XYZ file of C-alpha atoms in Angstrom:
266
model
C 126.134 117.763 180.052
C 123.392 115.440 181.222
C 119.874 114.949 179.783
C 120.821 117.118 176.846
C 117.503 116.949 174.958
C 115.159 117.211 177.885
C 112.743 120.109 177.476
C 111.093 122.097 180.213
C 107.751 121.056 181.635
C 105.905 123.705 179.610
C 103.673 122.864 176.660
C 105.104 122.753 173.105
C 104.104 126.331 172.212
C 105.276 127.800 175.504
C 108.468 125.737 175.326
C 109.247 127.069 171.820
C 108.547 130.622 172.945
C 110.791 130.141 175.965
C 113.563 128.862 173.701
C 113.299 131.873 171.418
C 113.304 134.292 174.335
C 116.284 132.536 175.880
C 118.211 132.606 172.618
C 117.459 136.309 172.284
C 118.800 136.953 175.781
C 121.846 134.815 175.034
C 122.658 136.789 171.876
C 122.248 140.028 173.792
C 124.500 138.770 176.581
C 127.214 137.862 174.063
C 127.273 141.482 172.876
C 127.227 142.924 176.405
C 129.578 140.754 178.459
C 133.268 140.692 177.579
C 134.563 138.780 180.580
C 134.289 135.007 179.829
C 133.377 134.101 183.404
C 130.541 136.629 183.588
C 129.364 135.649 180.125
C 129.217 131.960 180.973
C 127.272 132.619 184.171
C 124.608 134.368 182.100
C 124.698 131.647 179.416
C 124.279 128.913 182.006
C 121.318 130.702 183.553
C 119.554 131.380 180.250
C 120.232 128.012 178.620
C 118.951 126.305 181.739
C 115.500 127.624 180.807
C 115.317 125.421 177.695
C 117.655 122.482 178.283
C 118.709 120.549 181.353
C 122.468 120.288 181.915
C 125.019 120.096 184.700
C 127.736 122.458 183.531
C 128.985 124.711 180.745
C 132.702 124.833 179.984
C 135.006 126.712 177.651
C 138.075 124.884 176.371
C 140.731 126.770 174.414
C 142.859 125.049 171.804
C 146.192 126.547 170.762
C 147.248 125.149 167.344
C 150.780 126.506 167.752
C 151.483 124.443 170.870
C 148.786 121.789 170.309
C 147.558 122.275 173.876
C 144.055 122.268 175.351
C 143.319 124.703 178.150
C 140.247 124.697 180.380
C 139.434 128.395 180.536
C 135.971 128.629 182.151
C 133.755 126.135 183.947
C 130.273 127.059 185.182
C 128.806 124.179 187.221
C 125.129 124.076 188.087
C 125.081 120.632 189.686
C 127.350 117.611 189.922
C 131.131 117.364 190.381
C 131.991 119.281 187.220
C 134.451 118.177 184.593
C 138.094 118.724 183.667
C 140.682 117.424 181.235
C 144.028 116.297 182.726
C 146.967 118.506 181.751
C 148.853 115.551 180.255
C 145.862 114.442 178.161
C 146.810 114.187 174.432
C 145.150 117.015 172.506
C 144.467 114.750 169.514
C 142.211 112.549 171.649
C 140.008 115.394 172.887
C 136.674 116.399 171.397
C 137.874 120.006 171.321
C 140.742 119.082 168.979
C 138.341 117.158 166.723
C 135.813 119.989 166.445
C 138.581 122.495 165.679
C 140.067 120.458 162.835
C 136.739 119.303 161.385
C 134.840 122.552 162.054
C 131.807 120.537 163.115
C 129.948 120.226 166.424
C 129.885 116.918 168.316
C 126.730 115.578 169.949
C 127.124 112.644 172.330
C 123.938 111.064 173.663
C 125.686 108.360 175.701
C 129.305 107.755 176.557
C 128.696 104.000 176.132
C 127.708 104.436 172.477
C 130.428 106.892 171.442
C 133.454 105.186 169.837
C 135.417 108.091 168.356
C 136.880 109.318 171.629
C 137.578 106.283 173.861
C 139.853 108.053 176.337
C 137.494 111.014 176.609
C 134.576 108.645 177.246
C 136.591 107.055 180.048
C 137.033 110.571 181.462
C 133.282 111.119 181.102
C 132.590 107.975 183.125
C 135.050 109.137 185.768
C 133.098 112.352 186.300
C 129.686 110.765 185.794
C 128.973 112.588 182.535
C 126.353 110.785 180.455
C 125.973 113.076 177.416
C 127.562 116.197 175.994
C 127.418 118.716 173.183
C 130.675 120.331 172.020
C 130.365 123.424 169.828
C 132.832 125.748 168.149
C 132.829 128.856 170.305
C 135.110 131.113 168.292
C 132.116 132.843 166.699
C 130.592 133.443 170.137
C 133.577 134.717 172.071
C 136.942 135.721 170.690
C 138.330 137.914 173.435
C 137.367 141.119 171.628
C 139.197 140.196 168.410
C 136.261 140.996 166.125
C 135.618 144.266 167.938
C 139.303 145.185 167.570
C 139.229 144.308 163.872
C 136.059 146.352 163.403
C 137.558 149.282 165.320
C 140.738 149.087 163.265
C 138.711 148.977 160.041
C 136.704 152.040 161.082
C 139.904 153.857 162.064
C 141.466 152.969 158.725
C 138.344 154.207 156.928
C 138.379 157.463 158.911
C 142.076 157.924 158.107
C 141.407 157.280 154.422
C 138.547 159.793 154.412
C 140.708 162.350 156.220
C 143.530 161.855 153.706
C 141.066 162.198 150.828
C 139.621 165.390 152.277
C 143.101 166.780 152.844
C 144.131 165.909 149.281
C 140.922 167.453 147.907
C 141.306 170.653 149.924
C 144.967 170.878 148.901
C 144.011 170.457 145.238
C 141.324 173.141 145.500
C 143.784 175.448 147.235
C 146.425 174.878 144.558
C 143.905 175.498 141.771
C 142.677 178.672 143.412
C 146.217 179.910 144.130
C 147.352 179.406 140.552
C 144.189 180.931 139.085
C 144.764 183.994 141.245
C 148.446 184.035 140.273
C 147.559 183.912 136.565
C 145.036 186.733 136.955
C 147.477 188.958 138.854
C 150.355 188.134 136.508
C 148.130 188.983 133.551
C 147.567 192.446 135.018
C 151.278 192.800 135.793
C 152.152 191.732 132.244
C 149.884 194.437 130.813
C 151.359 197.093 133.082
C 154.898 195.921 132.382
C 154.187 195.947 128.637
C 153.222 199.586 128.933
C 156.325 200.323 131.030
C 158.547 198.586 128.473
C 156.957 200.575 125.638
C 157.556 203.819 127.555
C 161.201 202.837 128.173
C 161.685 202.086 124.467
C 160.139 205.435 123.588
C 162.414 207.229 126.058
C 165.437 205.411 124.637
C 164.480 206.535 121.142
C 164.070 210.147 122.295
C 167.465 210.237 124.055
C 169.106 208.568 121.073
C 167.696 211.247 118.747
C 168.796 214.015 121.121
C 172.298 212.511 121.293
C 172.493 212.377 117.502
C 171.337 216.015 117.397
C 173.991 216.962 119.951
C 171.490 217.994 122.589
C 172.372 215.348 125.207
C 175.532 213.446 126.100
C 175.832 209.711 125.433
C 175.441 209.070 129.180
C 171.716 209.795 128.834
C 171.498 207.185 126.078
C 173.252 204.602 128.266
C 170.874 205.331 131.144
C 167.833 204.947 128.862
C 169.228 201.698 127.451
C 169.702 200.323 130.990
C 166.117 201.208 131.916
C 164.769 199.667 128.709
C 166.812 196.490 129.244
C 165.547 196.152 132.820
C 161.935 196.486 131.640
C 162.484 193.826 128.980
C 163.939 191.497 131.623
C 160.868 192.168 133.750
C 158.726 191.171 130.762
C 160.605 187.885 130.457
C 160.370 187.211 134.205
C 156.591 187.761 134.250
C 156.236 185.495 131.224
C 158.217 182.777 133.054
C 156.063 183.114 136.171
C 152.874 182.876 134.069
C 154.138 179.715 132.414
C 155.060 178.231 135.816
C 151.599 179.059 137.155
C 149.990 177.494 134.075
C 151.955 174.257 134.577
C 151.094 174.155 138.287
C 147.439 174.747 137.444
C 147.475 171.807 135.026
C 149.113 169.666 137.721
C 146.551 170.722 140.357
C 143.708 169.861 137.964
C 145.124 166.375 137.495
C 146.617 166.926 134.050
C 144.720 165.971 130.932
C 145.715 168.951 128.817
C 147.589 168.267 125.597
C 150.463 170.361 124.313
C 148.259 171.726 121.535
C 145.827 173.117 124.109
C 148.514 175.068 125.990
C 148.732 178.787 125.199
C 151.425 179.790 122.757
C 154.368 181.854 123.930
C 153.317 184.718 121.707
C 149.855 184.693 123.243
C 151.285 185.180 126.737
C 153.099 188.358 125.862
């Protein structure tokens, strides 16, 4: 770029205001434009309001291949500028700024001694001064937007998984509480049925001893009583299973001493 520090013909206050307004428009353009060519057209137009220059260029450096690529060139006046394809990357200003993470400001190609071959290229194109900045924070091809989108998607997925886990836990707690309540009622009814079967067995046993009924009646009463006792055991097992599942759904934390005793579940 030429005449890098030349300000506009406005007064100091107006010039500062113009710079601030231009920088604001530049920052807004960076967020709006995603195509590098369109973005650099806007940058060239806005930056021209506060500094005089001939062109704005974007050079891409690939560390994997150690190559410099001229991606975008927006020329306002003059012949422009380019780097030969066979130019060593280590001798370019772009390579230096990437590895040192510092901008380079060149006021005159005759006074700059760090980049002799680049200064010869400057002279070839009639470039007097230049400013080379790291542009990865300005334009990254949508990488930051993709990372932000991925982070939001990951957050949404995490929230969805948490909500699903929470709803599942609530459902399991509710299901097992309902199961325990219903099984408690069944246990009471089955206890009464078992008592009635035992009473019937006793009656038929007495009648058999008295010779009033055959032993077949006793066997039938014993079968009914045994089936009711098995039902008692099955309901007790289901209540214990529901209690364990309830503890699991609540996240555990109960000690063995806090669990109901077997006798208390009958």
